[in-house]
Amino acid sequence: MIVSMRLHATQAEIDEVCDRIREFGYKVHSIEGEERVVIGAVGVGDVTPCLESLEAMSQVEKAVRISAPYKFVSREFRPHKSQIRANGSVIGGDEFMMIAGPCSVESEKQIMETAEAVAAAGAKMLRGGAFKPRTSPYDFQGLEVEGLKLLRKAKEATGLPVVTELMSDSDIDVVAEYSDIIQIGARNMQNFALLKAVGHAGRPIVLKRGMSSTIRELLMSAEYIVANGNPNVVLCERGIRTFETETRNTCDIAAVPVLNELTHLPVLVDPSHATGKRSLVPALARAAVAIGADGLIVEVHPHPEKAFSDGAQSLTIPQFRDMMRDLKPYLEIWKQVRAAETAPAL
Ligand code: PEP
Ligand code: MN
């Protein structure tokens, strides 16, 4: 159940509502907007008596039943798309977000060259893993803090905000210090301790869909982060495992409009991990733009054949430039559609 307080309700009035909810046996989570407080009530059983009681309180504007098990991330909770801000850039606004960079940060030369090239081609954020989740313990595990420092250098040189992965809550402070957005990777989508921890990370989160996770599970994981205090979550479809073997994963492109119906959180598509093949990345990128994603996160490497990870799916710099050029007409239409969606009704 979600309870929307009247504009400028006093703290005493809010407390009274919270106490009433607790009397009915529900847990209370409140979110304070600039003008209005919204309270989520979480628990089991029929909410009707509680709902009726709250609606009778003068300080309550509206109390609504939520059927889905996630509340704060639902469209019912917030009918308009959330705009997630990081260092002056916005995801979920009227500009399509392009995030690009290597899978792993490998050296100063590699990250600087990539960052400068993707910035010049129009990327608005830089990606790069310093802590890498690898299937084999013998594979490159990332430069860790050294990699974070190189990302900082690349940010200083290009102005691009940095998106980088956090794998363990023991690294949360250092990753938060060096990043503008923290990525939670597919393998950690249901690491609930980590999700709770990033509720207090003080940074927006890109939450990637687990490779065997349903859309509902993705939303429940996002709910963990929001319920633990961090409303700034961006979702990312990066392909799921199916019986198909021609691509590394199967991009569930329909997840984008499904998520746009179910949640107000912005949605990115990662065509690199979704396909595993650089030749397929531009086509999937076009599909993501056309289907209403809020942005893309794409792997780019100056020498993919020498990459320490994910070389086969990384675009070269000229290929990234070509993709950006070819996306232009699609992005024009994207902008028109977005403007029409957000325009006030006549
Ligand atoms: C990555 O972004 O390089 C990565 C490991 O992604 P995912 O968690 O989607 O596999
Ligand atoms: Mn990768």
Short mmCIF file of C-alpha atoms and ligand atoms in Angstrom, two decimals:
data_model
loop_
_atom_site.label_atom_id
_atom_site.label_comp_id
_atom_site.label_asym_id
_atom_site.label_seq_id
_atom_site.Cartn_x
_atom_site.Cartn_y
_atom_site.Cartn_z
CA MET A 1 0.00 0.00 0.00
CA ILE A 2 1.22 3.50 -0.77
CA VAL A 3 0.10 6.55 1.12
CA SER A 4 0.56 9.96 -0.39
CA MET A 5 0.44 12.77 2.18
CA ARG A 6 -1.09 16.15 1.47
CA LEU A 7 1.32 18.87 0.34
CA HIS A 8 3.34 20.28 3.22
CA ALA A 9 1.94 17.88 5.83
CA THR A 10 3.63 18.49 9.18
CA GLN A 11 5.96 16.00 10.82
CA ALA A 12 3.38 15.36 13.54
CA GLU A 13 0.77 14.53 10.89
CA ILE A 14 3.19 12.20 9.13
CA ASP A 15 4.08 10.47 12.40
CA GLU A 16 0.41 9.97 13.15
CA VAL A 17 -0.07 8.20 9.81
CA CYS A 18 3.01 6.03 10.37
CA ASP A 19 1.74 5.04 13.82
CA ARG A 20 -1.66 4.11 12.38
CA ILE A 21 -0.01 1.92 9.75
CA ARG A 22 2.09 0.16 12.40
CA GLU A 23 -1.01 -0.44 14.54
CA PHE A 24 -2.31 -2.53 11.65
CA GLY A 25 0.89 -4.59 11.73
CA TYR A 26 2.65 -3.19 8.65
CA LYS A 27 6.18 -1.89 8.30
CA VAL A 28 6.64 1.72 7.27
CA HIS A 29 9.08 3.20 4.76
CA SER A 30 8.75 6.86 4.01
CA ILE A 31 10.29 8.81 1.17
CA GLU A 32 10.52 12.56 1.46
CA GLY A 33 10.11 14.57 -1.71
CA GLU A 34 10.60 18.32 -1.81
CA GLU A 35 6.95 19.10 -1.16
CA ARG A 36 5.33 15.83 -0.37
CA VAL A 37 6.02 12.74 1.71
CA VAL A 38 5.05 9.34 0.36
CA ILE A 39 4.80 6.41 2.73
CA GLY A 40 5.00 2.78 1.73
CA ALA A 41 3.37 0.19 4.00
CA VAL A 42 4.73 -3.32 3.64
CA GLY A 43 3.31 -6.47 5.15
CA VAL A 44 1.01 -9.43 4.66
CA GLY A 45 -2.75 -9.78 4.75
CA ASP A 46 -5.74 -7.80 3.53
CA VAL A 47 -4.95 -4.10 3.59
CA THR A 48 -8.57 -2.95 3.20
CA PRO A 49 -9.23 -1.99 6.86
CA CYS A 50 -5.96 -0.07 7.07
CA LEU A 51 -6.61 1.62 3.74
CA GLU A 52 -10.05 2.79 4.84
CA SER A 53 -8.73 4.07 8.13
CA LEU A 54 -5.97 6.07 6.43
CA GLU A 55 -8.28 7.55 3.85
CA ALA A 56 -10.33 8.96 6.68
CA MET A 57 -7.35 10.97 7.95
CA SER A 58 -7.36 14.58 6.73
CA GLN A 59 -3.61 14.75 6.17
CA VAL A 60 -3.75 11.82 3.73
CA GLU A 61 -4.33 12.71 0.13
CA LYS A 62 -4.51 9.21 -1.25
CA ALA A 63 -3.91 5.65 -0.13
CA VAL A 64 -3.61 3.00 -2.82
CA ARG A 65 -3.31 -0.75 -2.79
CA ILE A 66 -0.35 -2.12 -4.74
CA SER A 67 -0.76 -5.59 -6.11
CA ALA A 68 2.87 -6.14 -7.14
CA PRO A 69 5.30 -7.20 -4.40
CA TYR A 70 7.54 -4.23 -5.25
CA LYS A 71 6.26 -0.81 -4.26
CA PHE A 72 8.77 2.01 -4.48
CA VAL A 73 9.93 1.02 -7.95
CA SER A 74 6.40 0.58 -9.31
CA ARG A 75 4.71 2.93 -11.76
CA GLU A 76 1.87 3.21 -9.26
CA PHE A 77 4.26 4.75 -6.78
CA ARG A 78 5.52 7.30 -9.27
CA PRO A 79 3.64 7.68 -12.56
CA HIS A 80 6.43 9.63 -14.30
CA LYS A 81 9.85 8.29 -15.18
CA SER A 82 12.54 8.99 -12.61
CA GLN A 83 15.46 11.07 -13.73
CA ILE A 84 18.72 9.83 -12.29
CA ARG A 85 21.45 12.44 -12.08
CA ALA A 86 25.17 11.81 -11.88
CA ASN A 87 27.69 14.61 -12.03
CA GLY A 88 25.53 16.79 -14.28
CA SER A 89 24.36 13.98 -16.57
CA VAL A 90 20.80 12.69 -16.53
CA ILE A 91 19.45 9.20 -17.28
CA GLY A 92 15.71 9.06 -17.86
CA GLY A 93 15.40 12.64 -19.12
CA ASP A 94 14.96 14.06 -22.59
CA GLU A 95 18.44 13.05 -23.76
CA PHE A 96 19.37 9.49 -24.65
CA MET A 97 22.26 8.31 -22.48
CA MET A 98 25.29 6.73 -24.15
CA ILE A 99 27.75 5.03 -21.80
CA ALA A 100 30.85 3.55 -23.44
CA GLY A 101 34.26 2.21 -22.52
CA PRO A 102 36.25 -0.95 -22.12
CA CYS A 103 35.10 -4.04 -20.27
CA SER A 104 38.15 -3.78 -17.97
CA VAL A 105 40.50 -0.95 -17.17
CA GLU A 106 43.84 -2.39 -18.29
CA SER A 107 46.37 0.44 -18.42
CA GLU A 108 46.59 4.22 -18.38
CA LYS A 109 47.15 4.32 -22.13
CA GLN A 110 44.17 2.05 -22.84
CA ILE A 111 41.65 3.90 -20.66
CA MET A 112 42.79 7.38 -21.68
CA GLU A 113 42.71 6.56 -25.37
CA THR A 114 39.28 4.96 -25.09
CA ALA A 115 37.83 7.72 -22.94
CA GLU A 116 39.01 10.47 -25.25
CA ALA A 117 37.75 8.68 -28.34
CA VAL A 118 34.30 7.83 -26.96
CA ALA A 119 33.89 11.37 -25.60
CA ALA A 120 34.76 12.82 -29.01
CA ALA A 121 32.24 10.48 -30.64
CA GLY A 122 29.46 11.66 -28.32
CA ALA A 123 29.42 9.30 -25.33
CA LYS A 124 28.19 10.98 -22.17
CA MET A 125 29.62 8.59 -19.56
CA LEU A 126 32.63 6.30 -19.34
CA ARG A 127 32.35 2.65 -18.31
CA GLY A 128 35.24 0.44 -17.20
CA GLY A 129 35.62 -2.37 -14.71
CA ALA A 130 38.29 -2.18 -12.02
CA PHE A 131 36.87 -5.09 -9.99
CA LYS A 132 35.96 -7.79 -12.51
CA PRO A 133 33.61 -10.74 -11.94
CA ARG A 134 35.29 -13.52 -13.96
CA THR A 135 34.03 -17.06 -14.39
CA SER A 136 37.57 -18.44 -14.01
CA PRO A 137 39.76 -17.53 -11.04
CA TYR A 138 42.74 -17.69 -13.42
CA ASP A 139 41.42 -14.90 -15.65
CA PHE A 140 42.29 -11.21 -15.23
CA GLN A 141 40.55 -10.00 -12.08
CA GLY A 142 40.90 -6.26 -12.66
CA LEU A 143 43.36 -3.59 -11.54
CA GLU A 144 41.17 -2.87 -8.51
CA VAL A 145 42.05 0.43 -6.75
CA GLU A 146 44.74 1.19 -9.34
CA GLY A 147 42.00 0.84 -12.00
CA LEU A 148 39.75 3.23 -10.09
CA LYS A 149 42.53 5.81 -10.03
CA LEU A 150 42.99 5.48 -13.78
CA LEU A 151 39.25 6.01 -14.26
CA ARG A 152 39.57 9.20 -12.22
CA LYS A 153 42.35 10.39 -14.54
CA ALA A 154 40.22 9.63 -17.59
CA LYS A 155 37.34 11.54 -16.06
CA GLU A 156 39.57 14.53 -15.37
CA ALA A 157 40.81 14.50 -18.96
CA THR A 158 37.39 14.14 -20.63
CA GLY A 159 34.78 15.31 -18.13
CA LEU A 160 32.95 12.00 -18.54
CA PRO A 161 31.34 10.69 -15.33
CA VAL A 162 32.43 7.15 -14.47
CA VAL A 163 30.36 3.97 -14.16
CA THR A 164 32.23 1.07 -12.54
CA GLU A 165 31.31 -2.21 -10.91
CA LEU A 166 31.23 -2.98 -7.19
CA MET A 167 31.49 -6.69 -6.40
CA SER A 168 31.86 -6.76 -2.63
CA ASP A 169 30.53 -4.56 0.14
CA SER A 170 34.05 -4.45 1.58
CA ASP A 171 35.04 -2.20 -1.37
CA ILE A 172 32.00 0.04 -1.21
CA ASP A 173 33.72 3.14 0.16
CA VAL A 174 36.57 3.18 -2.32
CA VAL A 175 34.33 2.38 -5.31
CA ALA A 176 31.88 5.11 -4.25
CA GLU A 177 34.75 7.57 -3.87
CA TYR A 178 36.01 7.01 -7.42
CA SER A 179 32.73 6.49 -9.28
CA ASP A 180 29.76 8.62 -10.28
CA ILE A 181 27.52 5.59 -10.74
CA ILE A 182 28.08 2.16 -9.19
CA GLN A 183 27.30 -0.87 -11.33
CA ILE A 184 25.94 -4.02 -9.73
CA GLY A 185 26.67 -6.77 -12.22
CA ALA A 186 24.44 -9.56 -13.44
CA ARG A 187 26.11 -12.11 -11.15
CA ASN A 188 25.35 -9.99 -8.09
CA MET A 189 21.79 -8.99 -8.94
CA GLN A 190 20.55 -11.17 -6.10
CA ASN A 191 23.42 -10.57 -3.69
CA PHE A 192 21.01 -9.15 -1.17
CA ALA A 193 23.69 -8.07 1.31
CA LEU A 194 25.32 -6.03 -1.46
CA LEU A 195 21.98 -4.56 -2.55
CA LYS A 196 21.28 -3.47 1.03
CA ALA A 197 24.76 -2.00 1.31
CA VAL A 198 24.40 0.14 -1.81
CA GLY A 199 21.23 1.55 -0.31
CA HIS A 200 23.68 3.73 1.64
CA ALA A 201 26.40 4.14 -0.99
CA GLY A 202 25.52 7.76 -1.78
CA ARG A 203 25.81 7.05 -5.51
CA PRO A 204 23.24 6.12 -8.17
CA ILE A 205 23.23 2.43 -9.09
CA VAL A 206 23.07 0.68 -12.45
CA LEU A 207 21.54 -2.69 -11.64
CA LYS A 208 22.10 -5.30 -14.35
CA ARG A 209 19.59 -8.08 -14.83
CA GLY A 210 20.84 -11.47 -13.68
CA MET A 211 21.33 -13.91 -16.52
CA SER A 212 18.67 -16.27 -15.09
CA SER A 213 16.45 -13.67 -13.50
CA THR A 214 12.90 -12.74 -14.33
CA ILE A 215 11.83 -9.14 -14.76
CA ARG A 216 9.98 -9.40 -11.47
CA GLU A 217 13.14 -10.56 -9.71
CA LEU A 218 15.03 -7.63 -11.23
CA LEU A 219 12.40 -5.27 -9.87
CA MET A 220 12.52 -6.92 -6.44
CA SER A 221 16.30 -6.42 -6.40
CA ALA A 222 15.84 -2.77 -7.33
CA GLU A 223 13.26 -2.55 -4.53
CA TYR A 224 15.95 -3.74 -2.07
CA ILE A 225 18.16 -0.80 -3.00
CA VAL A 226 15.36 1.77 -2.85
CA ALA A 227 13.85 0.39 0.37
CA ASN A 228 17.30 0.63 1.92
CA GLY A 229 17.52 4.34 1.23
CA ASN A 230 18.76 4.85 -2.35
CA PRO A 231 16.06 5.91 -4.83
CA ASN A 232 18.57 6.44 -7.66
CA VAL A 233 18.48 3.16 -9.53
CA VAL A 234 18.82 2.51 -13.26
CA LEU A 235 18.00 -0.93 -14.64
CA CYS A 236 19.94 -2.67 -17.40
CA GLU A 237 18.86 -5.47 -19.73
CA ARG A 238 22.05 -7.33 -20.69
CA GLY A 239 20.70 -10.58 -22.04
CA ILE A 240 19.56 -13.73 -20.33
CA ARG A 241 20.47 -17.40 -20.74
CA THR A 242 18.33 -19.42 -23.07
CA PHE A 243 18.85 -22.53 -25.22
CA GLU A 244 20.14 -20.30 -28.05
CA THR A 245 23.89 -20.51 -28.64
CA GLU A 246 24.45 -18.16 -31.61
CA THR A 247 24.69 -15.25 -29.21
CA ARG A 248 26.42 -15.19 -25.80
CA ASN A 249 23.09 -14.35 -24.18
CA THR A 250 19.60 -13.72 -25.54
CA CYS A 251 18.66 -10.06 -25.40
CA ASP A 252 15.17 -9.84 -23.96
CA ILE A 253 14.42 -6.66 -25.87
CA ALA A 254 10.76 -6.84 -24.83
CA ALA A 255 11.96 -6.35 -21.26
CA VAL A 256 12.34 -2.65 -22.11
CA PRO A 257 8.65 -1.88 -22.77
CA VAL A 258 7.63 -4.33 -20.02
CA LEU A 259 9.81 -2.42 -17.56
CA ASN A 260 8.53 0.89 -18.89
CA GLU A 261 5.02 -0.25 -17.99
CA LEU A 262 5.89 -1.65 -14.58
CA THR A 263 8.42 0.81 -13.22
CA HIS A 264 9.39 4.47 -13.27
CA LEU A 265 13.10 3.59 -13.15
CA PRO A 266 15.11 4.31 -16.32
CA VAL A 267 16.18 1.33 -18.43
CA LEU A 268 19.45 0.79 -20.28
CA VAL A 269 20.35 -1.91 -22.77
CA ASP A 270 23.82 -3.49 -22.92
CA PRO A 271 24.12 -4.85 -26.48
CA SER A 272 27.70 -6.03 -25.86
CA HIS A 273 27.03 -8.64 -23.16
CA ALA A 274 23.65 -9.41 -24.72
CA THR A 275 25.22 -10.63 -27.96
CA GLY A 276 28.88 -11.37 -27.24
CA LYS A 277 29.70 -10.40 -30.87
CA ARG A 278 30.75 -6.95 -31.97
CA SER A 279 29.13 -7.35 -35.39
CA LEU A 280 25.70 -7.56 -33.72
CA VAL A 281 26.10 -4.60 -31.37
CA PRO A 282 25.00 -1.75 -33.71
CA ALA A 283 21.78 -3.52 -34.75
CA LEU A 284 20.81 -4.21 -31.17
CA ALA A 285 21.69 -0.64 -30.25
CA ARG A 286 19.22 0.58 -32.89
CA ALA A 287 16.59 -1.76 -31.51
CA ALA A 288 17.14 -0.39 -28.01
CA VAL A 289 16.67 3.19 -29.21
CA ALA A 290 13.57 2.28 -31.20
CA ILE A 291 11.94 0.36 -28.38
CA GLY A 292 12.23 3.18 -25.87
CA ALA A 293 15.28 2.43 -23.75
CA ASP A 294 16.75 5.40 -21.88
CA GLY A 295 20.29 4.63 -22.93
CA LEU A 296 22.95 2.15 -23.89
CA ILE A 297 26.06 0.81 -22.19
CA VAL A 298 28.54 -0.41 -24.79
CA GLU A 299 31.99 -1.97 -24.63
CA VAL A 300 34.70 -0.25 -26.71
CA HIS A 301 38.41 -1.09 -26.86
CA PRO A 302 41.24 0.45 -28.92
CA HIS A 303 42.58 -3.06 -29.67
CA PRO A 304 39.85 -5.64 -28.96
CA GLU A 305 42.10 -8.48 -30.09
CA LYS A 306 44.38 -7.70 -27.15
CA ALA A 307 41.65 -7.03 -24.57
CA PHE A 308 42.03 -8.70 -21.16
CA SER A 309 38.27 -9.41 -21.13
CA ASP A 310 35.34 -9.42 -23.55
CA GLY A 311 37.38 -8.53 -26.66
CA ALA A 312 35.03 -10.37 -29.02
CA GLN A 313 32.11 -8.14 -28.10
CA SER A 314 34.05 -4.87 -27.88
CA LEU A 315 33.70 -2.36 -30.70
CA THR A 316 36.86 -0.79 -32.06
CA ILE A 317 37.01 2.99 -31.83
CA PRO A 318 36.14 3.50 -35.54
CA GLN A 319 33.24 1.04 -35.16
CA PHE A 320 31.95 3.02 -32.18
CA ARG A 321 32.17 6.24 -34.21
CA ASP A 322 30.25 4.60 -37.05
CA MET A 323 27.61 3.31 -34.68
CA MET A 324 27.13 6.78 -33.18
CA ARG A 325 26.82 8.28 -36.68
CA ASP A 326 24.32 5.63 -37.79
CA LEU A 327 22.24 6.02 -34.63
CA LYS A 328 21.62 9.73 -35.25
CA PRO A 329 18.34 9.47 -37.22
CA TYR A 330 17.01 6.96 -34.69
CA LEU A 331 17.94 9.28 -31.85
CA GLU A 332 16.09 12.15 -33.53
CA ILE A 333 12.92 10.07 -33.54
CA TRP A 334 13.62 8.95 -29.98
CA LYS A 335 13.68 12.60 -28.92
CA GLN A 336 10.39 13.37 -30.64
CA VAL A 337 8.73 10.38 -29.03
CA ARG A 338 10.12 11.27 -25.62
CA ALA A 339 8.96 14.89 -25.95
CA ALA A 340 5.46 13.72 -26.90
CA GLU A 341 5.36 11.32 -23.94
CA THR A 342 6.36 13.94 -21.42
CA ALA A 343 4.34 16.85 -22.87
CA PRO A 344 1.45 17.89 -20.63
CA ALA A 345 -1.93 16.73 -21.94
CA LEU A 346 -3.90 19.48 -23.72
C1 PEP B 1 30.49 -5.89 -17.44
O1 PEP B 1 29.75 -4.91 -17.51
O2 PEP B 1 31.64 -5.94 -17.91
C2 PEP B 1 29.89 -7.12 -16.87
C3 PEP B 1 30.64 -8.03 -16.26
O3 PEP B 1 28.57 -7.20 -17.09
P1 PEP B 1 27.48 -8.30 -16.61
O4 PEP B 1 27.43 -8.19 -15.12
O5 PEP B 1 26.23 -7.86 -17.30
O6 PEP B 1 27.97 -9.64 -17.09
MN MN B 2 32.37 -7.09 -20.01
#
